[in-house]
Coordinates of C-alpha atoms in Angstrom, one line a residue:
M1 CA 7.7 0.7 20.7
S2 CA 8.1 1.3 24.6
V3 CA 4.6 2.8 25.5
K4 CA 3.8 4.9 28.4
N5 CA 0.2 6.3 27.6
P6 CA -1.9 3.7 29.1
Q7 CA -4.7 4.3 26.4
T8 CA -1.8 3.4 23.8
R9 CA -2.1 0.2 25.2
E10 CA -5.6 -0.4 25.3
W11 CA -5.7 0.9 21.4
Q12 CA -2.9 -1.9 20.7
D13 CA -5.1 -4.2 22.3
L14 CA -8.4 -3.4 20.5
S15 CA -5.8 -3.9 17.3
R16 CA -5.0 -7.0 18.1
D17 CA -8.4 -8.5 19.4
H18 CA -10.5 -7.0 16.4
H19 CA -8.4 -5.7 13.3
L20 CA -7.2 -7.2 10.4
A21 CA -4.6 -4.5 9.0
P22 CA -4.1 -4.1 5.0
F23 CA -0.5 -5.3 3.9
S24 CA 0.4 -6.5 7.4
D25 CA 2.2 -9.6 8.9
Y26 CA -0.3 -10.3 11.4
K27 CA 1.9 -12.0 13.9
Q28 CA 4.4 -9.5 14.0
L29 CA 1.7 -7.1 14.2
Q30 CA 0.0 -9.1 17.4
E31 CA 3.4 -8.8 19.1
K32 CA 4.4 -5.2 18.7
G33 CA 1.1 -3.3 18.5
P34 CA 0.6 -0.3 16.1
R35 CA 1.5 2.8 16.1
I36 CA -1.1 4.8 17.0
I37 CA -1.4 8.2 15.2
T38 CA -4.0 10.2 16.7
K39 CA -3.6 13.9 15.0
A40 CA -1.9 15.9 12.2
Q41 CA -1.2 19.0 11.0
G42 CA 0.3 20.1 8.2
V43 CA 3.1 18.1 7.1
H44 CA 3.7 16.6 10.5
L45 CA 1.7 13.5 12.8
W46 CA 1.4 13.0 16.3
D47 CA 1.3 9.4 17.9
S48 CA -0.4 8.5 21.3
E49 CA 2.7 8.8 22.9
G50 CA 3.4 12.6 22.0
H51 CA 6.0 12.2 19.3
K52 CA 5.9 14.3 16.5
I53 CA 6.8 12.7 13.1
L54 CA 7.3 14.1 9.7
D55 CA 4.9 12.7 7.3
G56 CA 7.2 12.2 4.3
M57 CA 4.7 9.7 2.6
A58 CA 1.9 12.1 2.2
G59 CA 0.2 9.2 4.2
L60 CA -0.2 6.9 1.4
W61 CA 0.8 9.4 -1.5
C62 CA -2.4 11.2 -0.9
V63 CA -2.3 14.3 1.4
A64 CA -1.4 16.7 -1.6
V65 CA -2.7 19.9 0.3
G66 CA -1.4 18.8 4.0
Y67 CA -3.2 18.1 6.9
G68 CA -5.7 20.3 8.8
R69 CA -7.3 22.3 6.1
E70 CA -10.6 23.7 7.3
E71 CA -12.2 23.8 3.8
L72 CA -12.4 20.5 3.1
V73 CA -14.0 20.0 6.5
E74 CA -16.5 22.4 5.9
A75 CA -16.8 21.4 2.1
A76 CA -17.8 18.2 3.7
S77 CA -20.3 19.2 6.1
R78 CA -21.9 21.5 4.2
Q79 CA -22.7 18.7 1.7
M80 CA -23.7 16.6 4.2
R81 CA -26.4 18.9 5.5
E82 CA -27.9 19.1 2.1
L83 CA -27.6 15.6 0.2
P84 CA -25.4 13.4 2.1
Y85 CA -25.7 10.6 -0.4
Y86 CA -27.7 9.6 -3.2
N87 CA -26.2 7.2 -6.3
L88 CA -25.4 7.8 -9.9
F89 CA -27.6 4.7 -11.2
F90 CA -30.7 4.6 -13.1
Q91 CA -30.1 7.7 -15.3
T92 CA -29.9 10.3 -12.1
A93 CA -27.2 12.6 -11.0
H94 CA -26.4 14.9 -8.5
P95 CA -24.8 18.6 -8.8
P96 CA -21.2 17.7 -6.9
A97 CA -20.4 15.1 -9.0
L98 CA -21.1 16.6 -12.5
E99 CA -19.4 19.8 -11.5
L100 CA -16.1 18.0 -10.3
A101 CA -16.4 15.9 -13.8
K102 CA -16.0 19.1 -15.7
A103 CA -13.5 20.6 -13.1
I104 CA -11.5 17.4 -13.2
S105 CA -11.7 17.7 -17.5
D106 CA -10.4 21.5 -16.8
V107 CA -6.9 20.2 -15.6
A108 CA -6.9 17.0 -17.4
P109 CA -5.0 16.6 -20.7
A110 CA -6.4 18.1 -24.1
G111 CA -9.2 15.7 -25.4
M112 CA -10.0 14.0 -22.1
S113 CA -13.0 15.5 -20.8
H114 CA -15.2 12.4 -19.3
V115 CA -15.1 10.9 -16.0
F116 CA -16.3 7.7 -14.5
F117 CA -16.3 7.9 -11.1
T118 CA -15.0 5.0 -8.2
G119 CA -14.3 4.9 -4.6
S120 CA -10.6 4.2 -5.4
G121 CA -7.8 3.6 -7.3
S122 CA -8.2 -0.3 -7.0
E123 CA -11.8 0.2 -8.2
G124 CA -10.7 2.3 -10.8
N125 CA -8.5 -0.1 -12.3
D126 CA -10.9 -2.7 -12.1
T127 CA -13.0 0.0 -14.1
V128 CA -10.2 0.2 -16.9
L129 CA -10.4 -3.5 -17.5
R130 CA -14.2 -3.3 -17.9
M131 CA -14.3 -0.4 -20.0
V132 CA -11.5 -1.5 -22.4
R133 CA -12.9 -5.1 -23.1
H134 CA -16.7 -3.4 -23.7
Y135 CA -15.2 -0.8 -25.8
W136 CA -13.4 -3.3 -28.3
A137 CA -16.5 -5.4 -28.2
L138 CA -18.4 -2.2 -29.3
Q139 CA -15.9 -1.9 -32.1
G140 CA -16.9 -5.5 -33.3
K141 CA -13.6 -7.1 -32.0
P142 CA -14.3 -9.1 -29.0
R143 CA -11.2 -11.0 -29.1
K144 CA -9.1 -7.9 -28.1
K145 CA -9.2 -8.6 -24.0
V146 CA -5.5 -9.0 -23.3
I147 CA -4.2 -6.3 -21.2
I148 CA -0.2 -6.0 -20.8
G149 CA 1.4 -4.6 -17.8
R150 CA 4.6 -4.3 -15.8
V151 CA 6.4 -6.2 -13.4
N152 CA 6.4 -4.5 -9.9
G153 CA 3.7 -2.1 -11.5
Y154 CA 0.9 -1.5 -8.7
H155 CA -2.3 -0.9 -9.6
G156 CA -4.4 -2.0 -6.5
S157 CA -4.9 -4.8 -4.4
T158 CA -8.6 -5.9 -5.9
V159 CA -8.6 -9.0 -8.2
A160 CA -8.6 -7.3 -11.3
G161 CA -6.1 -4.4 -9.7
A162 CA -3.4 -6.6 -8.5
S163 CA -3.6 -9.0 -11.7
L164 CA -3.2 -5.8 -13.6
G165 CA 0.2 -4.8 -11.4
G166 CA 3.0 -7.3 -11.4
M167 CA 4.0 -8.0 -8.2
S168 CA 4.7 -11.4 -7.4
G169 CA 3.9 -11.5 -3.6
M170 CA 0.4 -10.4 -4.4
H171 CA -0.1 -12.9 -7.3
E172 CA 1.1 -15.7 -4.9
Q173 CA -2.0 -15.3 -2.9
G174 CA -5.0 -15.9 -4.7
D175 CA -4.3 -17.5 -7.8
L176 CA -3.7 -13.9 -9.3
P177 CA -3.1 -12.7 -12.1
I178 CA -6.3 -13.9 -13.6
P179 CA -6.3 -15.0 -16.8
G180 CA -6.2 -12.1 -20.1
I181 CA -3.7 -10.3 -18.2
V182 CA 0.2 -10.5 -19.0
H183 CA 3.5 -8.3 -18.3
I184 CA 6.9 -7.1 -19.4
P185 CA 9.9 -5.8 -17.4
Q186 CA 10.0 -2.9 -15.5
P187 CA 12.5 0.5 -16.7
Y188 CA 14.5 -0.4 -13.4
W189 CA 17.7 1.0 -14.6
F190 CA 19.8 0.7 -11.0
G191 CA 18.3 -2.4 -10.1
E192 CA 17.8 -4.6 -13.4
G193 CA 20.2 -2.6 -16.1
G194 CA 23.3 -4.5 -15.6
E195 CA 25.9 -3.2 -17.7
K196 CA 23.6 -1.2 -20.4
S197 CA 23.6 2.2 -20.2
P198 CA 20.3 3.9 -18.8
E199 CA 19.6 4.9 -22.2
E200 CA 20.2 1.5 -23.8
F201 CA 18.3 0.0 -20.8
G202 CA 15.1 2.7 -21.0
I203 CA 15.0 1.3 -24.8
W204 CA 15.6 -2.3 -24.2
A205 CA 12.6 -2.2 -21.8
A206 CA 10.3 -0.4 -24.0
E207 CA 11.0 -2.6 -27.0
Q208 CA 9.5 -6.0 -24.7
L209 CA 6.2 -4.1 -25.2
E210 CA 6.5 -4.7 -28.9
K211 CA 7.9 -8.2 -28.2
K212 CA 5.0 -9.0 -25.9
I213 CA 2.1 -7.6 -27.9
L214 CA 3.4 -10.0 -31.3
E215 CA 3.6 -12.8 -28.7
V216 CA 0.0 -12.4 -27.8
G217 CA -1.3 -11.2 -31.2
V218 CA -2.1 -7.7 -32.2
D219 CA -6.0 -8.9 -32.6
N220 CA -5.4 -9.9 -29.1
V221 CA -4.3 -7.1 -26.8
A222 CA -6.7 -4.3 -25.7
A223 CA -4.5 -2.0 -23.9
F224 CA -1.1 -1.6 -22.3
I225 CA -1.5 0.0 -18.8
A226 CA 1.5 1.7 -16.7
E227 CA 2.4 4.2 -14.1
P228 CA 4.3 7.4 -15.4
I229 CA 6.7 6.8 -12.5
Q230 CA 6.1 3.4 -10.5
G231 CA 5.4 4.3 -7.0
A232 CA 4.6 1.6 -4.9
G233 CA 7.4 -0.6 -6.9
G234 CA 10.1 1.7 -5.3
V235 CA 9.5 5.5 -7.2
I236 CA 11.1 3.6 -10.6
I237 CA 11.7 6.6 -12.7
P238 CA 12.4 5.3 -16.3
P239 CA 15.6 6.4 -18.2
D240 CA 14.7 9.3 -20.6
S241 CA 14.3 7.1 -23.9
Y242 CA 11.7 4.8 -22.2
W243 CA 8.7 6.8 -23.1
P244 CA 9.3 8.4 -26.4
K245 CA 10.2 4.7 -27.7
I246 CA 6.8 3.3 -25.8
K247 CA 4.6 6.3 -27.4
E248 CA 6.1 4.9 -30.8
I249 CA 5.2 1.4 -30.2
L250 CA 2.0 2.3 -29.1
A251 CA 1.6 4.7 -32.2
R252 CA 2.3 1.3 -34.4
Y253 CA -0.5 -0.4 -33.0
D254 CA -4.3 -1.0 -32.7
I255 CA -4.2 -1.0 -28.5
L256 CA -5.4 1.8 -25.9
F257 CA -3.2 3.1 -23.4
V258 CA -4.0 3.6 -20.0
A259 CA -1.6 5.6 -17.4
D260 CA -2.2 4.6 -14.0
E261 CA -2.4 8.4 -12.5
V262 CA -3.2 7.5 -8.8
I263 CA 0.2 8.5 -7.3
C264 CA 1.6 10.7 -10.3
G265 CA -2.0 12.7 -10.4
F266 CA -2.9 16.1 -9.5
G267 CA 0.6 17.8 -9.1
R268 CA 3.0 15.4 -7.5
T269 CA 5.2 15.9 -10.9
G270 CA 4.7 19.3 -11.1
E271 CA 2.6 18.9 -13.6
W272 CA -1.2 18.3 -13.0
F273 CA -0.4 14.9 -14.4
G274 CA 2.4 12.4 -15.1
S275 CA 1.4 12.2 -18.4
D276 CA 1.7 15.9 -18.7
Y277 CA 5.5 15.6 -17.8
Y278 CA 5.8 12.9 -20.2
D279 CA 3.8 14.0 -23.1
L280 CA 1.9 10.3 -23.1
K281 CA -1.5 11.1 -24.6
P282 CA -3.2 8.3 -22.6
D283 CA -7.0 6.9 -24.1
L284 CA -7.7 6.6 -20.1
M285 CA -6.2 7.7 -16.9
T286 CA -6.9 6.2 -13.6
I287 CA -7.3 8.8 -10.6
A288 CA -7.7 8.7 -6.8
K289 CA -5.0 9.6 -3.5
G290 CA -4.7 13.7 -4.6
L291 CA -7.8 14.2 -6.1
T292 CA -9.4 14.6 -2.6
S293 CA -5.9 14.5 -0.8
G294 CA -7.1 11.7 0.9
Y295 CA -9.5 13.5 3.0
I296 CA -12.7 11.2 2.0
P297 CA -12.4 8.2 -0.4
M298 CA -12.5 8.6 -4.3
G299 CA -11.3 7.5 -7.6
G300 CA -12.3 7.6 -10.9
V301 CA -11.0 6.9 -14.5
I302 CA -10.4 10.2 -17.2
V303 CA -11.7 8.9 -20.6
R304 CA -10.2 10.1 -23.8
D305 CA -13.5 11.7 -25.8
E306 CA -13.3 9.1 -29.0
V307 CA -13.0 6.5 -26.4
A308 CA -16.3 8.3 -24.6
K309 CA -17.9 8.5 -27.9
V310 CA -17.9 4.7 -28.6
L311 CA -19.4 4.1 -25.4
G312 CA -21.8 6.2 -25.6
E313 CA -23.3 4.7 -28.2
G314 CA -23.0 1.0 -26.9
G315 CA -26.0 1.2 -24.7
D316 CA -25.7 -0.2 -21.1
F317 CA -22.4 -0.4 -19.4
N318 CA -23.3 -2.3 -16.7
H319 CA -20.8 -1.5 -14.3
G320 CA -20.5 1.0 -11.4
F321 CA -20.1 1.3 -7.7
T322 CA -22.7 2.8 -4.6
Y323 CA -20.3 5.2 -3.8
S324 CA -19.3 6.2 -7.5
G325 CA -19.2 9.9 -7.2
H326 CA -20.3 10.0 -3.8
P327 CA -21.8 13.9 -3.3
V328 CA -19.8 14.6 0.0
A329 CA -16.4 12.9 -1.9
A330 CA -17.5 15.1 -4.7
A331 CA -17.9 18.1 -2.7
V332 CA -14.4 17.6 -1.1
G333 CA -12.6 16.9 -4.6
L334 CA -14.1 20.0 -6.0
E335 CA -12.7 21.9 -2.8
N336 CA -9.1 20.4 -3.1
L337 CA -8.6 21.2 -6.8
R338 CA -9.6 24.8 -5.7
I339 CA -6.9 24.8 -3.4
L340 CA -4.3 23.5 -5.8
R341 CA -5.2 26.0 -8.3
D342 CA -6.1 29.0 -6.6
E343 CA -2.9 29.0 -4.2
K344 CA -1.3 27.8 -7.4
I345 CA 0.5 24.4 -5.4
V346 CA 1.1 22.6 -8.5
E347 CA 3.3 25.8 -10.2
R348 CA 5.2 26.0 -7.0
V349 CA 5.9 22.5 -6.5
R350 CA 7.0 22.8 -10.1
E351 CA 9.3 26.1 -10.0
E352 CA 10.3 26.2 -6.8
T353 CA 9.9 23.4 -3.8
A354 CA 10.5 20.7 -5.8
P355 CA 13.8 21.6 -7.4
Y356 CA 15.1 22.1 -3.8
L357 CA 13.9 18.9 -2.5
Q358 CA 15.7 17.3 -5.5
K359 CA 18.9 19.2 -4.8
R360 CA 18.9 18.5 -1.2
L361 CA 18.2 15.0 -1.3
R362 CA 20.9 14.7 -3.8
E363 CA 23.4 15.6 -1.1
L364 CA 22.8 12.3 0.3
N365 CA 24.7 10.6 -2.5
D366 CA 28.1 11.2 -0.8
H367 CA 26.8 8.7 2.0
P368 CA 28.3 5.1 2.2
L369 CA 25.2 3.4 2.1
V370 CA 23.7 5.4 -0.8
G371 CA 24.1 4.0 -4.5
E372 CA 21.8 6.2 -6.0
V373 CA 19.3 9.2 -5.2
R374 CA 16.8 9.6 -7.9
G375 CA 13.6 11.8 -7.9
L376 CA 11.3 14.0 -9.7
G377 CA 8.5 16.7 -8.5
M378 CA 7.7 15.4 -4.9
L379 CA 9.0 11.8 -5.4
G380 CA 12.2 10.4 -4.1
A381 CA 14.2 7.3 -4.0
I382 CA 17.4 6.3 -1.8
E383 CA 18.7 3.3 -2.7
L384 CA 20.6 1.6 -0.2
V385 CA 23.9 -1.1 -1.3
K386 CA 26.9 -2.4 0.3
D387 CA 29.0 -1.6 -2.7
K388 CA 28.6 1.6 -4.7
A389 CA 30.4 0.2 -7.8
T390 CA 28.9 -3.0 -8.2
R391 CA 25.2 -1.8 -6.9
S392 CA 25.5 -4.8 -4.7
R393 CA 23.0 -5.1 -1.4
Y394 CA 23.2 -6.3 1.9
E395 CA 22.0 -10.0 0.9
G396 CA 19.8 -11.2 3.8
K397 CA 19.8 -8.0 5.8
A398 CA 16.4 -6.3 5.3
V399 CA 18.1 -3.1 5.3
G400 CA 15.4 -1.1 4.1
M401 CA 13.1 -2.5 7.3
I402 CA 16.4 -1.6 9.7
C403 CA 16.4 2.1 8.0
R404 CA 12.3 2.3 8.3
Q405 CA 12.5 1.4 11.8
F406 CA 15.2 4.3 12.6
C407 CA 13.1 6.8 10.8
F408 CA 9.9 5.8 13.0
D409 CA 12.2 6.3 16.0
N410 CA 13.6 9.8 14.9
G411 CA 10.4 11.8 13.4
L412 CA 10.2 11.1 10.1
I413 CA 8.1 8.4 7.8
M414 CA 9.9 7.3 4.8
R415 CA 8.9 4.3 3.4
A416 CA 11.2 0.6 2.7
V417 CA 10.4 -0.8 -0.9
G418 CA 13.0 -3.8 -0.5
D419 CA 16.4 -1.9 0.0
T420 CA 14.9 1.1 -1.4
M421 CA 13.9 4.2 0.7
I422 CA 11.0 6.2 -0.8
I423 CA 9.5 9.5 -0.2
A424 CA 6.5 11.6 -1.3
P425 CA 5.9 14.3 1.1
P426 CA 2.6 16.8 0.6
L427 CA 2.7 19.1 -1.6
V428 CA 2.6 22.0 0.7
I429 CA 6.0 21.0 2.1
S430 CA 8.2 24.3 2.9
R431 CA 12.0 24.7 2.5
A432 CA 12.4 24.5 6.2
E433 CA 10.5 21.7 6.3
I434 CA 12.7 19.7 3.3
D435 CA 15.5 20.6 5.4
E436 CA 14.2 18.8 8.1
L437 CA 13.5 15.8 6.0
V438 CA 16.5 15.5 4.3
E439 CA 18.5 16.1 7.9
K440 CA 16.5 13.5 9.4
A441 CA 16.9 10.9 6.9
R442 CA 21.1 11.5 7.2
K443 CA 20.6 10.9 10.5
C444 CA 18.4 7.5 9.9
L445 CA 21.0 6.6 7.2
D446 CA 24.2 6.8 9.6
L447 CA 22.3 4.7 12.2
T448 CA 21.9 2.1 9.5
L449 CA 25.1 1.8 8.9
E450 CA 26.2 1.7 12.4
A451 CA 23.6 -1.2 12.8
L452 CA 25.0 -3.2 9.8
S453 CA 28.9 -2.4 11.1

């Protein structure tokens, strides 16, 4: 990017000299320098060069109520003055964490009224691994340790989180996955369905869970973990036949089901949780991101009452974090849930803005570069292909990255997952801003096709 503001260069120099960024090619980043984001309001960002950018990814899937909400700033400020920090260890608690646990229970699926707090979704999934193994040990079944995840699922980047996830690029760094974690295929019909119909492929993908349970041994399997919709994997929305078959298999065997709701939770599907949308009835749910709209780090695990009862009778659970249930984060989470509830944001997503977004996005199906547009709620994916009929790609062209750069240069943040462009805008996006998003997306698709030609 061309730089006109001298302060931009100063910040880029600081990045080069002192900062190791997450999920970055360090050599490439040093050569280019990062884009410096300096302010935000509503669904827009501004960089240090003065460019206005529509944030089609809500930060990292998290800024549900939009940027610049003074109520969240004030909630944090009030709590910092009253009780800036105390821990939840050693039979101690404080009101914000307890009140937030109740508020989360009020919107969680029926029968899930207990919450363990963490600092992030990754920490939440570390907690899941510890919790499900501890649960089975308390039940007199210490051999039930294996957790089944999905190829290309994402459950964070800590050692346990990255292991539970099924991303090969992460597994290659650090000898992952750790023992006791195995994976089954993802329900990605467009990329992997071949000649099967979506319905046939959905059933086939679900049946791989039963196959893996029997291969590992029912007495050895502790849990199955999955996102209702795979987010970082490319907004993989399973065929309609998938979840009913998965539920049927889960009902047949004595294992726990963990729904990773870090992305789908708190309204993104038009329901409070993706588990509500698909009627999944999980035993544990990992949460983060939309819990505080990203204004301050916080995560957790919502636990079904029957599981919590076993844990509650089992003595010490030797697990936790310095910042579990941090009072300032809890105060922000409480206020964020109040905004979502009182402003009826989830209902508005379900009844008005999500249907409009999905309708407008699907207009891009006529573009020569687009093989499929799919979406649900405030999630969307655009598959970039060379041939629509065969779903074949431009091999070796990194088309997604080309398109992403055109998006950056033209005032839109869309994320590239391979050659799939994905969006997850703030839940408060308006119809006019949806129009802006789709118009900019079409322009960037045009520029990408032109570059390929």
